[in-house]
Amino acid sequence: MKMSTLPVRGTKDYLPKEVEVRDYLRTKIENTYKKFGFNKINTPAMEDIERLNKSDGGENLAMIFKLLKRGQKLDLSSPDLNENDLVDSGLRYDLTMPLSRYYANNRHLLPTPFKALQIDKVFRAERPQKGRLREFYQCDIDIIGDASINAEMELIAATTSALKAIGFSDFTVRIDERRILTDMILAAGFSQEDIASVCISFDKLDKIGLDGVKSELLEKEYAPATVEKFMQILSAADNDALATAEKYCSNPDVIANLQKVLAFSNSISEGNFTTVYDKSLVRGMGYYTGMVFEIVSPKFGSSIAGGGRYDGMIGKFVGESVPAVGFSIGFERISAIFMEENFVPPAKEKLVLAYEDTDNFADVVLKAKSLQAQDKIVIMLKRSKKFGKQLDMLIAEGAKLLINFADGSSKVLS
Amino acid sequence: MKMSTLPVRGTKDYLPKEVEVRDYLRTKIENTYKKFGFNKINTPAMEDIERLNKSDGGENLAMIFKLLKRGQKLDLSSPDLNENDLVDSGLRYDLTMPLSRYYANNRHLLPTPFKALQIDKVFRAERPQKGRLREFYQCDIDIIGDASINAEMELIAATTSALKAIGFSDFTVRIDERRILTDMILAAGFSQEDIASVCISFDKLDKIGLDGVKSELLEKEYAPATVEKFMQILSAADNDALATAEKYCSNPDVIANLQKVLAFSNSISEGNFTTVYDKSLVRGMGYYTGMVFEIVSPKFGSSIAGGGRYDGMIGKFVGESVPAVGFSIGFERISAIFMEENFVPPAKEKLVLAYEDTDNFADVVLKAKSLQAQDKIVIMLKRSKKFGKQLDMLIAEGAKLLINFADGSSKVLS
């Protein structure tokens, strides 16, 4: 019987060339982060289902892949079964929740502040569509235990350096502060309970424009006067964002720190990127408590990194408040850009060692090993009827030189 | 509310030091394999549940983590629910079944023979016990599409080279041929249908000895004369294994090829390992069809690699017979050995750049970046009350030099 060979819906097989590009990017990014002293950690893909369900994942909670209980723990005979009876764990939907648990579990063994680096797979039951995968990699750095804005600044320095290391330039770092937007919302006359809902509408500014946001807020039946006042504040911010922020923000330190981080990011750019205060940067996750940032590349018309401060989350595990801030590079987006551009990563010299069936294969291997010791890739290939076709395929994969085992003669391939 | 912080039963959190060791080993092994021309591929962790259930996984099939259906596809209202109604996919329990599917799905884009390299995570609902994890890495190379014994020989060369690259020596390569054991079993008078069961008993030879195997076969109610004849053959093999193999094996090519591979493995060892024909090497998996191999390290008293030829499996996906042979390094076992030996992988120079809160942090970062450009790890650390304690922790992690940002003075740490 012949079985279906397609990967599961929403997942994909990576061909060798794509793996090479992805590994190249991963290694470059990882090495840059390590030079800033970030510590690579590894957490399990599986997490306790209760922990996942109670985590700060927002809409991701509806996309958790859940794992069926096993053995006697799975009881299908009960009359009113619900999902919770059937599952005991699930696959992580991001790397932040596992990091919080990891830090709480191991903090006595970790330095303070703890600078974590994770590049690993996460799982989400997304509706499959172009560019949306159900298994994909995230690439996060986080600083845990530093309440000062040096944490934000170090993350910006490390992330912009990593992007530079893989060849990105002319990108823009956008920075905002949750508390400024919150204060503007309150200043307009919305109540504390309205903040989340107003943020959700405001987050669509890029897509639907200010008029669209206004319509949506009115549709949500907020008082027209309140909505109008909010629009006035935002219009004022359009003219002079920082002055407006200063006017409405209740905490002067928030503004001072924002200005410090903006100045910092400009100072370290070395002409490679620009930095702006972007009053309309909301960033979806409900857990952000302070500064939020995003990096956009106009050339590729998309966000390639994002993050922010989330001082509340780790405390849920530790039992006491622990400050934390994170920055995540969109690894899948960046890999897709490099694939679209037909990027070929630098590679070791690749050569083909051709031998006859009558040659002593041990001698062929010893010859190959001696060439490998010179840091070359050596593909041993037996001369047969298929030799020409096989060689063409290897040339397409970058083989540059053919060596005849028998007489040691060589020929440049092209 | 404070939540539990332990990882899910049977999984573990890896501390930075352990990740460093694991990444070092992974990279060394991977680079060795790549120099032999193996192509690294990536397959999804999730596989279709029907494909998993029908695969050649033997006892692993009972350990599959199954993923609950989502949305409307999950119907809990039906009266006679069984597991199959609830799940649509599961996590891969090894890398061989996904490789078979991958090859069938992508073979028109791959060279022939295809030499695959995979280092990735697999999942098994093992009973948790020391050294048995439910999430762990496998490290496999496979050659698909080469029916000749050059495939076996190349895998042996690559695997022994990888072990040498991470510092293993004095290990033993054990080689056997499924068809010799099968013919011995038939020669003793067992029937074709008895082979699997006899193999299972014989596989315990290391643990229970020849008498134990005999008792078990008698308990299984095989004819005492047949069991006795089997014991006689095995005793003869104890005296001269190859001569006995030759006597009972119905296919002379099998013996000739085994001898060629043994001679090959001896020729390429360069004094680093020994090679033996081991008539009692069964290796569990039911899908092996020809030669099987295993590498044991007497120093660590355990098997550190294993594999064999499995010509039947890929055909199930492709629809036509495709020869294949694989060799897998026990990555978790090897990592555990290196951790037990307190191995410290080579690392870049790590230094601490100390600054005052009053220093301009952008200048500190620019200084750090200039040092990083010299391939150093630079940890920026603010002088505060905790500075001494923080520095001690960084020294424990390998920091060797302290540089004062203010005056550029430096001090060796120890």
mmCIF file of C-alpha atoms in Angstrom, chain B residues 1-300:
data_model
loop_
_atom_site.group_PDB
_atom_site.id
_atom_site.type_symbol
_atom_site.label_atom_id
_atom_site.label_comp_id
_atom_site.label_asym_id
_atom_site.label_seq_id
_atom_site.Cartn_x
_atom_site.Cartn_y
_atom_site.Cartn_z
ATOM 1 C CA MET B 1 -1.319 32.541 42.289
ATOM 2 C CA LYS B 2 1.996 30.767 42.133
ATOM 3 C CA MET B 3 2.076 27.962 39.534
ATOM 4 C CA SER B 4 4.195 24.813 39.509
ATOM 5 C CA THR B 5 7.515 25.425 37.814
ATOM 6 C CA LEU B 6 8.694 21.877 37.080
ATOM 7 C CA PRO B 7 8.930 20.811 33.453
ATOM 8 C CA VAL B 8 6.463 18.153 32.315
ATOM 9 C CA ARG B 9 7.252 14.644 33.629
ATOM 10 C CA GLY B 10 9.950 12.979 31.525
ATOM 11 C CA THR B 11 11.250 16.249 30.074
ATOM 12 C CA LYS B 12 13.973 18.561 31.301
ATOM 13 C CA ASP B 13 15.241 22.127 31.311
ATOM 14 C CA TYR B 14 18.785 22.492 29.982
ATOM 15 C CA LEU B 15 21.008 24.960 31.795
ATOM 16 C CA PRO B 16 23.338 27.166 29.711
ATOM 17 C CA LYS B 17 26.416 25.021 30.464
ATOM 18 C CA GLU B 18 24.665 21.868 29.300
ATOM 19 C CA VAL B 19 23.417 23.594 26.136
ATOM 20 C CA GLU B 20 27.011 24.621 25.409
ATOM 21 C CA VAL B 21 28.225 21.025 25.656
ATOM 22 C CA ARG B 22 25.329 19.702 23.573
ATOM 23 C CA ASP B 23 25.763 22.368 20.902
ATOM 24 C CA TYR B 24 29.492 21.686 20.754
ATOM 25 C CA LEU B 25 28.892 17.965 20.203
ATOM 26 C CA ARG B 26 26.091 18.556 17.717
ATOM 27 C CA THR B 27 28.196 20.971 15.674
ATOM 28 C CA LYS B 28 31.267 18.699 15.626
ATOM 29 C CA ILE B 29 29.224 15.687 14.565
ATOM 30 C CA GLU B 30 27.248 17.678 12.017
ATOM 31 C CA ASN B 31 30.358 19.187 10.448
ATOM 32 C CA THR B 32 31.984 15.776 10.127
ATOM 33 C CA TYR B 33 28.937 14.357 8.391
ATOM 34 C CA LYS B 34 28.692 17.369 6.086
ATOM 35 C CA LYS B 35 32.291 16.816 4.974
ATOM 36 C CA PHE B 36 31.210 13.382 3.765
ATOM 37 C CA GLY B 37 28.551 15.124 1.689
ATOM 38 C CA PHE B 38 25.532 14.371 3.882
ATOM 39 C CA ASN B 39 22.698 16.867 3.376
ATOM 40 C CA LYS B 40 20.996 18.213 6.460
ATOM 41 C CA ILE B 41 17.218 18.124 6.195
ATOM 42 C CA ASN B 42 14.360 19.191 8.461
ATOM 43 C CA THR B 43 11.007 17.486 8.825
ATOM 44 C CA PRO B 44 8.001 18.484 10.955
ATOM 45 C CA ALA B 45 7.664 17.125 14.493
ATOM 46 C CA MET B 46 4.006 16.390 13.749
ATOM 47 C CA GLU B 47 2.985 13.531 11.482
ATOM 48 C CA ASP B 48 -0.356 12.224 10.348
ATOM 49 C CA ILE B 49 -1.689 9.789 12.972
ATOM 50 C CA GLU B 50 -2.601 7.086 10.463
ATOM 51 C CA ARG B 51 0.884 7.175 8.974
ATOM 52 C CA LEU B 52 2.417 6.914 12.428
ATOM 53 C CA ASN B 53 0.140 4.068 13.490
ATOM 54 C CA LYS B 54 0.853 2.074 10.335
ATOM 55 C CA SER B 55 4.613 2.641 10.420
ATOM 56 C CA ASP B 56 7.329 0.115 11.258
ATOM 57 C CA GLY B 57 7.895 1.429 14.762
ATOM 58 C CA GLY B 58 7.474 -1.797 16.700
ATOM 59 C CA GLU B 59 7.013 -1.110 20.397
ATOM 60 C CA ASN B 60 7.427 2.633 19.795
ATOM 61 C CA LEU B 61 3.925 2.713 18.340
ATOM 62 C CA ALA B 62 2.537 2.282 21.846
ATOM 63 C CA MET B 63 4.453 5.387 22.934
ATOM 64 C CA ILE B 64 3.172 7.922 20.408
ATOM 65 C CA PHE B 65 2.060 11.284 21.791
ATOM 66 C CA LYS B 66 -1.235 11.968 20.034
ATOM 67 C CA LEU B 67 -2.644 15.400 19.265
ATOM 68 C CA LEU B 68 -6.287 16.173 19.929
ATOM 69 C CA LYS B 69 -8.404 17.268 16.968
ATOM 70 C CA ARG B 70 -9.418 20.902 17.067
ATOM 71 C CA GLY B 71 -12.593 22.905 16.479
ATOM 72 C CA GLN B 72 -15.571 21.248 14.860
ATOM 73 C CA LYS B 73 -13.559 18.164 13.987
ATOM 74 C CA LEU B 74 -13.569 17.202 17.656
ATOM 75 C CA ASP B 75 -16.967 15.648 18.390
ATOM 76 C CA LEU B 76 -17.312 14.447 21.959
ATOM 77 C CA SER B 77 -21.060 13.818 21.706
ATOM 78 C CA SER B 78 -20.852 10.468 19.918
ATOM 79 C CA PRO B 79 -21.741 7.520 22.215
ATOM 80 C CA ASP B 80 -18.884 5.106 21.497
ATOM 81 C CA LEU B 81 -15.818 7.257 21.411
ATOM 82 C CA ASN B 82 -12.454 5.703 20.829
ATOM 83 C CA GLU B 83 -9.004 7.275 20.583
ATOM 84 C CA ASN B 84 -9.038 7.320 16.798
ATOM 85 C CA ASP B 85 -12.068 9.622 16.804
ATOM 86 C CA LEU B 86 -10.229 12.151 18.912
ATOM 87 C CA VAL B 87 -6.855 12.576 17.232
ATOM 88 C CA ASP B 88 -5.631 13.486 13.760
ATOM 89 C CA SER B 89 -1.875 13.695 14.231
ATOM 90 C CA GLY B 90 0.931 12.790 16.590
ATOM 91 C CA LEU B 91 4.538 13.576 17.389
ATOM 92 C CA ARG B 92 7.247 11.627 15.560
ATOM 93 C CA TYR B 93 8.805 8.857 17.665
ATOM 94 C CA ASP B 94 11.929 8.639 15.487
ATOM 95 C CA LEU B 95 13.512 10.324 12.456
ATOM 96 C CA THR B 96 13.428 7.315 10.109
ATOM 97 C CA MET B 97 9.716 7.263 9.406
ATOM 98 C CA PRO B 98 9.655 11.031 8.651
ATOM 99 C CA LEU B 99 12.761 10.567 6.444
ATOM 100 C CA SER B 100 10.955 7.883 4.427
ATOM 101 C CA ARG B 101 7.971 10.178 3.905
ATOM 102 C CA TYR B 102 10.260 13.142 3.127
ATOM 103 C CA TYR B 103 12.210 11.186 0.552
ATOM 104 C CA ALA B 104 9.045 9.974 -1.144
ATOM 105 C CA ASN B 105 7.647 13.516 -1.157
ATOM 106 C CA ASN B 106 10.767 15.280 -2.444
ATOM 107 C CA ARG B 107 12.854 12.676 -4.274
ATOM 108 C CA HIS B 108 12.547 14.444 -7.650
ATOM 109 C CA LEU B 109 14.491 17.337 -6.087
ATOM 110 C CA LEU B 110 17.164 15.232 -4.383
ATOM 111 C CA PRO B 111 20.413 13.666 -5.682
ATOM 112 C CA THR B 112 20.770 9.907 -6.078
ATOM 113 C CA PRO B 113 21.919 8.296 -3.909
ATOM 114 C CA PHE B 114 20.549 10.700 -1.315
ATOM 115 C CA LYS B 115 22.691 11.108 1.779
ATOM 116 C CA ALA B 116 20.583 12.587 4.571
ATOM 117 C CA LEU B 117 21.628 14.056 7.902
ATOM 118 C CA GLN B 118 19.124 14.763 10.662
ATOM 119 C CA ILE B 119 19.713 15.974 14.209
ATOM 120 C CA ASP B 120 16.355 16.657 15.734
ATOM 121 C CA LYS B 121 13.932 16.055 18.535
ATOM 122 C CA VAL B 122 11.699 13.004 18.845
ATOM 123 C CA PHE B 123 8.978 12.216 21.379
ATOM 124 C CA ARG B 124 8.086 8.990 23.161
ATOM 125 C CA ALA B 125 5.733 8.426 26.070
ATOM 126 C CA GLU B 126 8.333 6.283 27.855
ATOM 127 C CA ARG B 127 7.813 5.335 31.478
ATOM 128 C CA PRO B 128 9.948 8.036 33.057
ATOM 129 C CA GLN B 129 13.098 6.596 34.614
ATOM 130 C CA LYS B 130 16.733 7.605 34.937
ATOM 131 C CA GLY B 131 18.199 8.416 31.555
ATOM 132 C CA ARG B 132 14.921 7.914 29.698
ATOM 133 C CA LEU B 133 13.445 11.138 28.418
ATOM 134 C CA ARG B 134 10.143 11.737 26.671
ATOM 135 C CA GLU B 135 11.673 14.443 24.484
ATOM 136 C CA PHE B 136 15.155 13.729 23.193
ATOM 137 C CA TYR B 137 17.424 14.228 20.223
ATOM 138 C CA GLN B 138 18.353 11.675 17.632
ATOM 139 C CA CYS B 139 21.265 12.086 15.273
ATOM 140 C CA ASP B 140 20.889 10.022 12.110
ATOM 141 C CA ILE B 141 22.619 9.634 8.791
ATOM 142 C CA ASP B 142 21.032 7.604 6.030
ATOM 143 C CA ILE B 143 21.911 6.702 2.459
ATOM 144 C CA ILE B 144 18.879 6.146 0.263
ATOM 145 C CA GLY B 145 19.069 4.590 -3.185
ATOM 146 C CA ASP B 146 22.337 2.650 -2.945
ATOM 147 C CA ALA B 147 21.879 -1.122 -2.819
ATOM 148 C CA SER B 148 25.619 -1.786 -2.735
ATOM 149 C CA ILE B 149 27.612 -2.310 0.457
ATOM 150 C CA ASN B 150 29.467 0.940 -0.269
ATOM 151 C CA ALA B 151 26.537 2.570 1.520
ATOM 152 C CA GLU B 152 27.189 0.524 4.661
ATOM 153 C CA MET B 153 30.906 1.256 4.405
ATOM 154 C CA GLU B 154 30.414 4.991 3.944
ATOM 155 C CA LEU B 155 28.116 5.141 6.984
ATOM 156 C CA ILE B 156 30.704 3.300 9.063
ATOM 157 C CA ALA B 157 33.439 5.668 7.867
ATOM 158 C CA ALA B 158 31.350 8.774 8.591
ATOM 159 C CA THR B 159 30.102 7.621 11.996
ATOM 160 C CA THR B 160 33.496 6.491 13.258
ATOM 161 C CA SER B 161 34.960 9.804 12.000
ATOM 162 C CA ALA B 162 32.280 11.753 13.878
ATOM 163 C CA LEU B 163 33.027 9.835 17.079
ATOM 164 C CA LYS B 164 36.729 10.502 16.612
ATOM 165 C CA ALA B 165 36.005 14.205 16.034
ATOM 166 C CA ILE B 166 34.424 14.470 19.500
ATOM 167 C CA GLY B 167 37.320 12.580 21.065
ATOM 168 C CA PHE B 168 36.125 8.983 21.292
ATOM 169 C CA SER B 169 38.654 6.225 20.760
ATOM 170 C CA ASP B 170 39.040 2.568 21.719
ATOM 171 C CA PHE B 171 35.506 1.753 20.716
ATOM 172 C CA THR B 172 34.300 -1.364 18.931
ATOM 173 C CA VAL B 173 32.211 -1.595 15.785
ATOM 174 C CA ARG B 174 30.044 -4.715 15.945
ATOM 175 C CA ILE B 175 28.574 -5.962 12.689
ATOM 176 C CA ASP B 176 26.029 -8.667 11.988
ATOM 177 C CA GLU B 177 23.737 -9.713 9.148
ATOM 178 C CA ARG B 178 20.061 -10.318 9.740
ATOM 179 C CA ARG B 179 19.989 -12.963 7.050
ATOM 180 C CA ILE B 180 22.673 -15.094 8.751
ATOM 181 C CA LEU B 181 20.747 -15.206 12.019
ATOM 182 C CA THR B 182 17.543 -15.901 10.124
ATOM 183 C CA ASP B 183 19.138 -18.800 8.277
ATOM 184 C CA MET B 184 20.557 -20.208 11.540
ATOM 185 C CA ILE B 185 17.096 -20.051 13.086
ATOM 186 C CA LEU B 186 15.573 -21.831 10.096
ATOM 187 C CA ALA B 187 18.434 -24.374 10.024
ATOM 188 C CA ALA B 188 17.631 -25.280 13.628
ATOM 189 C CA GLY B 189 14.108 -26.220 12.544
ATOM 190 C CA PHE B 190 12.085 -23.166 13.543
ATOM 191 C CA SER B 191 9.505 -22.027 11.010
ATOM 192 C CA GLN B 192 9.442 -18.714 9.143
ATOM 193 C CA GLU B 193 6.733 -17.429 11.510
ATOM 194 C CA ASP B 194 8.890 -18.157 14.569
ATOM 195 C CA ILE B 195 11.756 -15.910 13.462
ATOM 196 C CA ALA B 196 10.605 -12.662 15.099
ATOM 197 C CA SER B 197 9.855 -14.338 18.421
ATOM 198 C CA VAL B 198 13.136 -16.276 18.454
ATOM 199 C CA CYS B 199 15.006 -13.041 17.659
ATOM 200 C CA ILE B 200 13.349 -11.289 20.592
ATOM 201 C CA SER B 201 14.579 -14.034 22.951
ATOM 202 C CA PHE B 202 18.011 -14.164 21.350
ATOM 203 C CA ASP B 203 18.347 -10.366 21.637
ATOM 204 C CA LYS B 204 18.490 -10.863 25.425
ATOM 205 C CA LEU B 205 21.696 -12.959 25.190
ATOM 206 C CA ASP B 206 23.799 -10.165 26.732
ATOM 207 C CA LYS B 207 21.504 -9.988 29.742
ATOM 208 C CA ILE B 208 20.424 -13.587 30.393
ATOM 209 C CA GLY B 209 23.150 -15.669 28.741
ATOM 210 C CA LEU B 210 22.765 -18.678 26.457
ATOM 211 C CA ASP B 211 21.067 -20.747 29.198
ATOM 212 C CA GLY B 212 18.559 -17.968 29.719
ATOM 213 C CA VAL B 213 17.770 -17.832 26.005
ATOM 214 C CA LYS B 214 17.311 -21.594 26.003
ATOM 215 C CA SER B 215 14.931 -21.492 28.972
ATOM 216 C CA GLU B 216 12.907 -18.708 27.398
ATOM 217 C CA LEU B 217 12.562 -20.556 24.089
ATOM 218 C CA LEU B 218 11.446 -23.701 25.937
ATOM 219 C CA GLU B 219 8.958 -21.634 27.921
ATOM 220 C CA LYS B 220 7.589 -20.393 24.614
ATOM 221 C CA GLU B 221 6.936 -24.119 23.977
ATOM 222 C CA TYR B 222 9.165 -24.594 20.963
ATOM 223 C CA ALA B 223 10.134 -28.240 20.367
ATOM 224 C CA PRO B 224 13.031 -29.127 22.702
ATOM 225 C CA ALA B 225 14.922 -30.778 19.803
ATOM 226 C CA THR B 226 14.711 -27.561 17.759
ATOM 227 C CA VAL B 227 15.872 -25.452 20.686
ATOM 228 C CA GLU B 228 18.709 -27.896 21.326
ATOM 229 C CA LYS B 229 19.807 -27.770 17.669
ATOM 230 C CA PHE B 230 19.764 -23.951 17.815
ATOM 231 C CA MET B 231 21.986 -24.080 20.908
ATOM 232 C CA GLN B 232 24.410 -26.374 19.081
ATOM 233 C CA ILE B 233 24.648 -23.960 16.148
ATOM 234 C CA LEU B 234 25.277 -21.057 18.506
ATOM 235 C CA SER B 235 27.936 -23.013 20.393
ATOM 236 C CA ALA B 236 29.669 -23.811 17.129
ATOM 237 C CA ALA B 237 29.505 -20.100 16.307
ATOM 238 C CA ASP B 238 31.160 -19.361 19.623
ATOM 239 C CA ASN B 239 34.213 -21.282 18.390
ATOM 240 C CA ASP B 240 34.350 -19.949 14.851
ATOM 241 C CA ALA B 241 31.636 -17.474 14.113
ATOM 242 C CA LEU B 242 32.373 -16.787 10.453
ATOM 243 C CA ALA B 243 32.828 -20.476 9.574
ATOM 244 C CA THR B 244 29.495 -21.265 11.229
ATOM 245 C CA ALA B 245 27.848 -18.360 9.466
ATOM 246 C CA GLU B 246 29.205 -19.643 6.174
ATOM 247 C CA LYS B 247 27.939 -23.137 6.900
ATOM 248 C CA TYR B 248 24.355 -22.114 7.600
ATOM 249 C CA CYS B 249 23.863 -19.041 5.438
ATOM 250 C CA SER B 250 21.991 -19.874 2.242
ATOM 251 C CA ASN B 251 23.366 -16.906 0.285
ATOM 252 C CA PRO B 252 27.167 -16.844 -0.247
ATOM 253 C CA ASP B 253 27.045 -13.138 -1.226
ATOM 254 C CA VAL B 254 25.851 -12.323 2.273
ATOM 255 C CA ILE B 255 29.001 -13.808 3.772
ATOM 256 C CA ALA B 256 31.298 -12.303 1.141
ATOM 257 C CA ASN B 257 29.819 -8.839 1.698
ATOM 258 C CA LEU B 258 30.031 -9.165 5.458
ATOM 259 C CA GLN B 259 33.710 -10.069 5.121
ATOM 260 C CA LYS B 260 34.323 -7.116 2.815
ATOM 261 C CA VAL B 261 32.713 -4.691 5.245
ATOM 262 C CA LEU B 262 34.666 -6.157 8.193
ATOM 263 C CA ALA B 263 37.925 -5.809 6.259
ATOM 264 C CA PHE B 264 36.983 -2.278 5.191
ATOM 265 C CA SER B 265 36.206 -1.172 8.728
ATOM 266 C CA ASN B 266 39.534 -2.563 9.934
ATOM 267 C CA SER B 267 41.417 -0.825 7.117
ATOM 268 C CA ILE B 268 40.092 2.643 7.870
ATOM 269 C CA SER B 269 40.362 2.494 11.648
ATOM 270 C CA GLU B 270 43.831 4.111 11.822
ATOM 271 C CA GLY B 271 44.206 2.443 15.198
ATOM 272 C CA ASN B 272 41.219 4.270 16.629
ATOM 273 C CA PHE B 273 38.759 1.370 16.939
ATOM 274 C CA THR B 274 38.315 -2.348 16.380
ATOM 275 C CA THR B 275 35.726 -4.166 14.310
ATOM 276 C CA VAL B 276 34.155 -7.543 15.017
ATOM 277 C CA TYR B 277 31.523 -9.816 13.552
ATOM 278 C CA ASP B 278 29.055 -10.284 16.372
ATOM 279 C CA LYS B 279 26.634 -13.123 15.713
ATOM 280 C CA SER B 280 24.497 -12.091 18.666
ATOM 281 C CA LEU B 281 23.807 -8.569 17.474
ATOM 282 C CA VAL B 282 20.097 -8.506 16.770
ATOM 283 C CA ARG B 283 19.122 -4.838 17.242
ATOM 284 C CA GLY B 284 15.467 -4.538 18.013
ATOM 285 C CA MET B 285 13.826 -2.856 15.069
ATOM 286 C CA GLY B 286 11.838 -5.268 12.946
ATOM 287 C CA TYR B 287 12.485 -3.314 9.769
ATOM 288 C CA TYR B 288 16.140 -4.269 9.278
ATOM 289 C CA THR B 289 16.700 -6.469 6.242
ATOM 290 C CA GLY B 290 20.463 -6.921 5.943
ATOM 291 C CA MET B 291 23.564 -5.814 7.769
ATOM 292 C CA VAL B 292 23.141 -4.306 11.236
ATOM 293 C CA PHE B 293 25.796 -2.489 13.249
ATOM 294 C CA GLU B 294 26.389 -1.106 16.671
ATOM 295 C CA ILE B 295 29.237 0.794 18.289
ATOM 296 C CA VAL B 296 30.073 0.093 21.902
ATOM 297 C CA SER B 297 32.464 1.917 24.155
ATOM 298 C CA PRO B 298 33.853 -0.415 26.832
ATOM 299 C CA LYS B 299 34.982 2.613 28.847
ATOM 300 C CA PHE B 300 31.377 3.767 29.235
#
